[in-house]
Amino acid sequence: MRKTIVLYDGWCPFCIKSINRFKQLDWFKRIEFKSFREESIVNKYHIEIDKLEKRIHSITKNNYIEDGIHAINRICKNIPALWFLILFINFSILFGFGQKLYDWIADRRLLFPTGCNGDSCTIPNISKIKDEEL
């Protein structure tokens, strides 16, 4: 049986820490976690890099793609220890603040490139800098 696949940002310390915690709780190994920063991942799953950089993505057994709070909800549905969060997440989606909260948190995360070879490192593609921050 194919597992749910979760694509996360392997350059984000917050994301890595969250994924490691999810892995610890995934006792039944129902989820396969993959950093989209690995070269072959973007091509394999045909999801635009811009979208992957903004939100976590999940791909169900039926190839249904979800992102952001919906992907977090999918993770919780696959990990029995997190089932208690599903009701809250569903309410946050229903009342329209779940994705906004997810995006607010995601916009404030730090990225550290890990793609270093020899004397050079790959610098992450940082989203457009807002005029207010200039």
PDB file of N, CA, C and O in Angstrom, residues 62-107:
ATOM      1  N   ASN A  62      -4.258   8.526  -3.624  1.00  0.00           N
ATOM      2  CA  ASN A  62      -4.993   8.705  -4.884  1.00  0.00           C
ATOM      3  C   ASN A  62      -4.439   9.875  -5.698  1.00  0.00           C
ATOM      4  O   ASN A  62      -5.126  10.388  -6.575  1.00  0.00           O
ATOM      5  N   ASN A  63      -3.214  10.320  -5.365  1.00  0.00           N
ATOM      6  CA  ASN A  63      -2.528  11.435  -6.040  1.00  0.00           C
ATOM      7  C   ASN A  63      -3.243  12.768  -5.877  1.00  0.00           C
ATOM      8  O   ASN A  63      -3.109  13.656  -6.716  1.00  0.00           O
ATOM      9  N   TYR A  64      -4.020  12.917  -4.824  1.00  0.00           N
ATOM     10  CA  TYR A  64      -4.659  14.192  -4.512  1.00  0.00           C
ATOM     11  C   TYR A  64      -3.638  15.042  -3.758  1.00  0.00           C
ATOM     12  O   TYR A  64      -3.054  14.597  -2.770  1.00  0.00           O
ATOM     13  N   ILE A  65      -3.415  16.284  -4.234  1.00  0.00           N
ATOM     14  CA  ILE A  65      -2.404  17.164  -3.644  1.00  0.00           C
ATOM     15  C   ILE A  65      -3.091  18.205  -2.773  1.00  0.00           C
ATOM     16  O   ILE A  65      -4.049  18.857  -3.193  1.00  0.00           O
ATOM     17  N   GLU A  66      -2.570  18.347  -1.550  1.00  0.00           N
ATOM     18  CA  GLU A  66      -3.054  19.366  -0.612  1.00  0.00           C
ATOM     19  C   GLU A  66      -1.862  20.191  -0.158  1.00  0.00           C
ATOM     20  O   GLU A  66      -0.733  19.701  -0.154  1.00  0.00           O
ATOM     21  N   ASP A  67      -2.124  21.441   0.237  1.00  0.00           N
ATOM     22  CA  ASP A  67      -1.018  22.265   0.726  1.00  0.00           C
ATOM     23  C   ASP A  67      -1.420  23.032   1.973  1.00  0.00           C
ATOM     24  O   ASP A  67      -2.591  23.098   2.334  1.00  0.00           O
ATOM     25  N   GLY A  68      -0.404  23.575   2.638  1.00  0.00           N
ATOM     26  CA  GLY A  68      -0.634  24.404   3.810  1.00  0.00           C
ATOM     27  C   GLY A  68      -1.360  23.677   4.923  1.00  0.00           C
ATOM     28  O   GLY A  68      -1.021  22.549   5.288  1.00  0.00           O
ATOM     29  N   ILE A  69      -2.392  24.333   5.454  1.00  0.00           N
ATOM     30  CA  ILE A  69      -3.134  23.777   6.588  1.00  0.00           C
ATOM     31  C   ILE A  69      -3.812  22.469   6.215  1.00  0.00           C
ATOM     32  O   ILE A  69      -3.975  21.576   7.052  1.00  0.00           O
ATOM     33  N   HIS A  70      -4.175  22.311   4.948  1.00  0.00           N
ATOM     34  CA  HIS A  70      -4.801  21.062   4.504  1.00  0.00           C
ATOM     35  C   HIS A  70      -3.800  19.902   4.565  1.00  0.00           C
ATOM     36  O   HIS A  70      -4.174  18.775   4.886  1.00  0.00           O
ATOM     37  N   ALA A  71      -2.529  20.182   4.249  1.00  0.00           N
ATOM     38  CA  ALA A  71      -1.491  19.152   4.358  1.00  0.00           C
ATOM     39  C   ALA A  71      -1.234  18.808   5.826  1.00  0.00           C
ATOM     40  O   ALA A  71      -1.035  17.632   6.164  1.00  0.00           O
ATOM     41  N   ILE A  72      -1.248  19.819   6.693  1.00  0.00           N
ATOM     42  CA  ILE A  72      -1.089  19.564   8.135  1.00  0.00           C
ATOM     43  C   ILE A  72      -2.253  18.691   8.623  1.00  0.00           C
ATOM     44  O   ILE A  72      -2.062  17.750   9.395  1.00  0.00           O
ATOM     45  N   ASN A  73      -3.447  18.990   8.151  1.00  0.00           N
ATOM     46  CA  ASN A  73      -4.621  18.189   8.503  1.00  0.00           C
ATOM     47  C   ASN A  73      -4.446  16.744   8.035  1.00  0.00           C
ATOM     48  O   ASN A  73      -4.765  15.798   8.761  1.00  0.00           O
ATOM     49  N   ARG A  74      -3.918  16.560   6.826  1.00  0.00           N
ATOM     50  CA  ARG A  74      -3.678  15.209   6.293  1.00  0.00           C
ATOM     51  C   ARG A  74      -2.664  14.469   7.169  1.00  0.00           C
ATOM     52  O   ARG A  74      -2.828  13.285   7.457  1.00  0.00           O
ATOM     53  N   ILE A  75      -1.615  15.167   7.602  1.00  0.00           N
ATOM     54  CA  ILE A  75      -0.618  14.557   8.485  1.00  0.00           C
ATOM     55  C   ILE A  75      -1.299  14.086   9.769  1.00  0.00           C
ATOM     56  O   ILE A  75      -1.108  12.950  10.209  1.00  0.00           O
ATOM     57  N   CYS A  76      -2.108  14.963  10.358  1.00  0.00           N
ATOM     58  CA  CYS A  76      -2.802  14.615  11.610  1.00  0.00           C
ATOM     59  C   CYS A  76      -3.740  13.435  11.428  1.00  0.00           C
ATOM     60  O   CYS A  76      -3.868  12.597  12.321  1.00  0.00           O
ATOM     61  N   LYS A  77      -4.395  13.346  10.279  1.00  0.00           N
ATOM     62  CA  LYS A  77      -5.300  12.225  10.013  1.00  0.00           C
ATOM     63  C   LYS A  77      -4.544  10.900   9.901  1.00  0.00           C
ATOM     64  O   LYS A  77      -5.113   9.845  10.155  1.00  0.00           O
ATOM     65  N   ASN A  78      -3.281  10.943   9.541  1.00  0.00           N
ATOM     66  CA  ASN A  78      -2.473   9.735   9.390  1.00  0.00           C
ATOM     67  C   ASN A  78      -1.730   9.335  10.662  1.00  0.00           C
ATOM     68  O   ASN A  78      -1.148   8.261  10.721  1.00  0.00           O
ATOM     69  N   ILE A  79      -1.724  10.206  11.658  1.00  0.00           N
ATOM     70  CA  ILE A  79      -0.996   9.940  12.899  1.00  0.00           C
ATOM     71  C   ILE A  79      -1.992   9.939  14.062  1.00  0.00           C
ATOM     72  O   ILE A  79      -2.427  11.000  14.510  1.00  0.00           O
ATOM     73  N   PRO A  80      -2.382   8.770  14.542  1.00  0.00           N
ATOM     74  CA  PRO A  80      -3.393   8.695  15.602  1.00  0.00           C
ATOM     75  C   PRO A  80      -3.092   9.578  16.824  1.00  0.00           C
ATOM     76  O   PRO A  80      -4.033  10.111  17.428  1.00  0.00           O
ATOM     77  N   ALA A  81      -1.840   9.755  17.176  1.00  0.00           N
ATOM     78  CA  ALA A  81      -1.490  10.587  18.337  1.00  0.00           C
ATOM     79  C   ALA A  81      -1.880  12.056  18.124  1.00  0.00           C
ATOM     80  O   ALA A  81      -1.950  12.825  19.079  1.00  0.00           O
ATOM     81  N   LEU A  82      -2.164  12.445  16.876  1.00  0.00           N
ATOM     82  CA  LEU A  82      -2.522  13.833  16.568  1.00  0.00           C
ATOM     83  C   LEU A  82      -3.995  13.994  16.205  1.00  0.00           C
ATOM     84  O   LEU A  82      -4.421  15.088  15.818  1.00  0.00           O
ATOM     85  N   TRP A  83      -4.777  12.941  16.328  1.00  0.00           N
ATOM     86  CA  TRP A  83      -6.189  13.017  15.965  1.00  0.00           C
ATOM     87  C   TRP A  83      -6.939  14.088  16.752  1.00  0.00           C
ATOM     88  O   TRP A  83      -7.903  14.651  16.254  1.00  0.00           O
ATOM     89  N   PHE A  84      -6.485  14.385  17.959  1.00  0.00           N
ATOM     90  CA  PHE A  84      -7.163  15.398  18.774  1.00  0.00           C
ATOM     91  C   PHE A  84      -7.091  16.785  18.130  1.00  0.00           C
ATOM     92  O   PHE A  84      -7.909  17.655  18.433  1.00  0.00           O
ATOM     93  N   LEU A  85      -6.157  17.018  17.211  1.00  0.00           N
ATOM     94  CA  LEU A  85      -6.023  18.319  16.539  1.00  0.00           C
ATOM     95  C   LEU A  85      -6.954  18.481  15.337  1.00  0.00           C
ATOM     96  O   LEU A  85      -7.191  19.598  14.874  1.00  0.00           O
ATOM     97  N   ILE A  86      -7.460  17.383  14.825  1.00  0.00           N
ATOM     98  CA  ILE A  86      -8.241  17.424  13.578  1.00  0.00           C
ATOM     99  C   ILE A  86      -9.473  18.324  13.698  1.00  0.00           C
ATOM    100  O   ILE A  86      -9.758  19.117  12.796  1.00  0.00           O
ATOM    101  N   LEU A  87     -10.196  18.238  14.788  1.00  0.00           N
ATOM    102  CA  LEU A  87     -11.398  19.064  14.961  1.00  0.00           C
ATOM    103  C   LEU A  87     -11.036  20.548  14.926  1.00  0.00           C
ATOM    104  O   LEU A  87     -11.684  21.335  14.231  1.00  0.00           O
ATOM    105  N   PHE A  88      -9.995  20.937  15.658  1.00  0.00           N
ATOM    106  CA  PHE A  88      -9.562  22.339  15.664  1.00  0.00           C
ATOM    107  C   PHE A  88      -9.137  22.778  14.264  1.00  0.00           C
ATOM    108  O   PHE A  88      -9.508  23.862  13.798  1.00  0.00           O
ATOM    109  N   ILE A  89      -8.359  21.944  13.578  1.00  0.00           N
ATOM    110  CA  ILE A  89      -7.897  22.293  12.234  1.00  0.00           C
ATOM    111  C   ILE A  89      -9.080  22.422  11.280  1.00  0.00           C
ATOM    112  O   ILE A  89      -9.151  23.373  10.486  1.00  0.00           O
ATOM    113  N   ASN A  90     -10.041  21.496  11.370  1.00  0.00           N
ATOM    114  CA  ASN A  90     -11.224  21.582  10.508  1.00  0.00           C
ATOM    115  C   ASN A  90     -12.019  22.860  10.766  1.00  0.00           C
ATOM    116  O   ASN A  90     -12.505  23.495   9.829  1.00  0.00           O
ATOM    117  N   PHE A  91     -12.162  23.242  12.033  1.00  0.00           N
ATOM    118  CA  PHE A  91     -12.833  24.502  12.346  1.00  0.00           C
ATOM    119  C   PHE A  91     -12.053  25.688  11.795  1.00  0.00           C
ATOM    120  O   PHE A  91     -12.635  26.632  11.271  1.00  0.00           O
ATOM    121  N   SER A  92     -10.729  25.640  11.903  1.00  0.00           N
ATOM    122  CA  SER A  92      -9.918  26.758  11.397  1.00  0.00           C
ATOM    123  C   SER A  92     -10.060  26.891   9.884  1.00  0.00           C
ATOM    124  O   SER A  92     -10.064  27.997   9.347  1.00  0.00           O
ATOM    125  N   ILE A  93     -10.197  25.766   9.200  1.00  0.00           N
ATOM    126  CA  ILE A  93     -10.414  25.787   7.750  1.00  0.00           C
ATOM    127  C   ILE A  93     -11.818  26.313   7.445  1.00  0.00           C
ATOM    128  O   ILE A  93     -11.994  27.190   6.591  1.00  0.00           O
ATOM    129  N   LEU A  94     -12.813  25.795   8.158  1.00  0.00           N
ATOM    130  CA  LEU A  94     -14.203  26.186   7.943  1.00  0.00           C
ATOM    131  C   LEU A  94     -14.412  27.683   8.150  1.00  0.00           C
ATOM    132  O   LEU A  94     -15.099  28.344   7.370  1.00  0.00           O
ATOM    133  N   PHE A  95     -13.789  28.235   9.197  1.00  0.00           N
ATOM    134  CA  PHE A  95     -13.970  29.650   9.506  1.00  0.00           C
ATOM    135  C   PHE A  95     -12.952  30.561   8.824  1.00  0.00           C
ATOM    136  O   PHE A  95     -12.944  31.763   9.040  1.00  0.00           O
ATOM    137  N   GLY A  96     -12.103  29.988   7.993  1.00  0.00           N
ATOM    138  CA  GLY A  96     -11.240  30.781   7.124  1.00  0.00           C
ATOM    139  C   GLY A  96      -9.959  31.321   7.722  1.00  0.00           C
ATOM    140  O   GLY A  96      -9.269  32.104   7.077  1.00  0.00           O
ATOM    141  N   PHE A  97      -9.600  30.906   8.920  1.00  0.00           N
ATOM    142  CA  PHE A  97      -8.355  31.434   9.479  1.00  0.00           C
ATOM    143  C   PHE A  97      -7.219  30.408   9.496  1.00  0.00           C
ATOM    144  O   PHE A  97      -6.060  30.765   9.737  1.00  0.00           O
ATOM    145  N   GLY A  98      -7.503  29.158   9.184  1.00  0.00           N
ATOM    146  CA  GLY A  98      -6.473  28.118   9.219  1.00  0.00           C
ATOM    147  C   GLY A  98      -5.355  28.360   8.225  1.00  0.00           C
ATOM    148  O   GLY A  98      -4.174  28.359   8.581  1.00  0.00           O
ATOM    149  N   GLN A  99      -5.715  28.585   6.961  1.00  0.00           N
ATOM    150  CA  GLN A  99      -4.702  28.814   5.935  1.00  0.00           C
ATOM    151  C   GLN A  99      -3.983  30.148   6.170  1.00  0.00           C
ATOM    152  O   GLN A  99      -2.785  30.256   5.960  1.00  0.00           O
ATOM    153  N   LYS A 100      -4.723  31.154   6.643  1.00  0.00           N
ATOM    154  CA  LYS A 100      -4.113  32.456   6.929  1.00  0.00           C
ATOM    155  C   LYS A 100      -3.084  32.329   8.052  1.00  0.00           C
ATOM    156  O   LYS A 100      -1.994  32.901   7.970  1.00  0.00           O
ATOM    157  N   LEU A 101      -3.418  31.595   9.090  1.00  0.00           N
ATOM    158  CA  LEU A 101      -2.485  31.370  10.189  1.00  0.00           C
ATOM    159  C   LEU A 101      -1.277  30.584   9.708  1.00  0.00           C
ATOM    160  O   LEU A 101      -0.133  30.921  10.028  1.00  0.00           O
ATOM    161  N   TYR A 102      -1.514  29.540   8.918  1.00  0.00           N
ATOM    162  CA  TYR A 102      -0.412  28.760   8.363  1.00  0.00           C
ATOM    163  C   TYR A 102       0.512  29.669   7.540  1.00  0.00           C
ATOM    164  O   TYR A 102       1.732  29.641   7.707  1.00  0.00           O
ATOM    165  N   ASP A 103      -0.062  30.477   6.643  1.00  0.00           N
ATOM    166  CA  ASP A 103       0.739  31.363   5.788  1.00  0.00           C
ATOM    167  C   ASP A 103       1.509  32.392   6.615  1.00  0.00           C
ATOM    168  O   ASP A 103       2.657  32.721   6.308  1.00  0.00           O
ATOM    169  N   TRP A 104       0.881  32.897   7.683  1.00  0.00           N
ATOM    170  CA  TRP A 104       1.550  33.871   8.546  1.00  0.00           C
ATOM    171  C   TRP A 104       2.797  33.245   9.175  1.00  0.00           C
ATOM    172  O   TRP A 104       3.867  33.851   9.211  1.00  0.00           O
ATOM    173  N   ILE A 105       2.673  32.029   9.661  1.00  0.00           N
ATOM    174  CA  ILE A 105       3.807  31.321  10.263  1.00  0.00           C
ATOM    175  C   ILE A 105       4.852  31.007   9.193  1.00  0.00           C
ATOM    176  O   ILE A 105       6.051  31.232   9.391  1.00  0.00           O
ATOM    177  N   ALA A 106       4.412  30.505   8.050  1.00  0.00           N
ATOM    178  CA  ALA A 106       5.336  30.120   6.977  1.00  0.00           C
ATOM    179  C   ALA A 106       6.113  31.313   6.437  1.00  0.00           C
ATOM    180  O   ALA A 106       7.292  31.186   6.088  1.00  0.00           O
ATOM    181  N   ASP A 107       5.492  32.474   6.375  1.00  0.00           N
ATOM    182  CA  ASP A 107       6.171  33.676   5.879  1.00  0.00           C
ATOM    183  C   ASP A 107       7.279  34.160   6.814  1.00  0.00           C
ATOM    184  O   ASP A 107       8.149  34.912   6.407  1.00  0.00           O
TER     185      ASP A 107
END
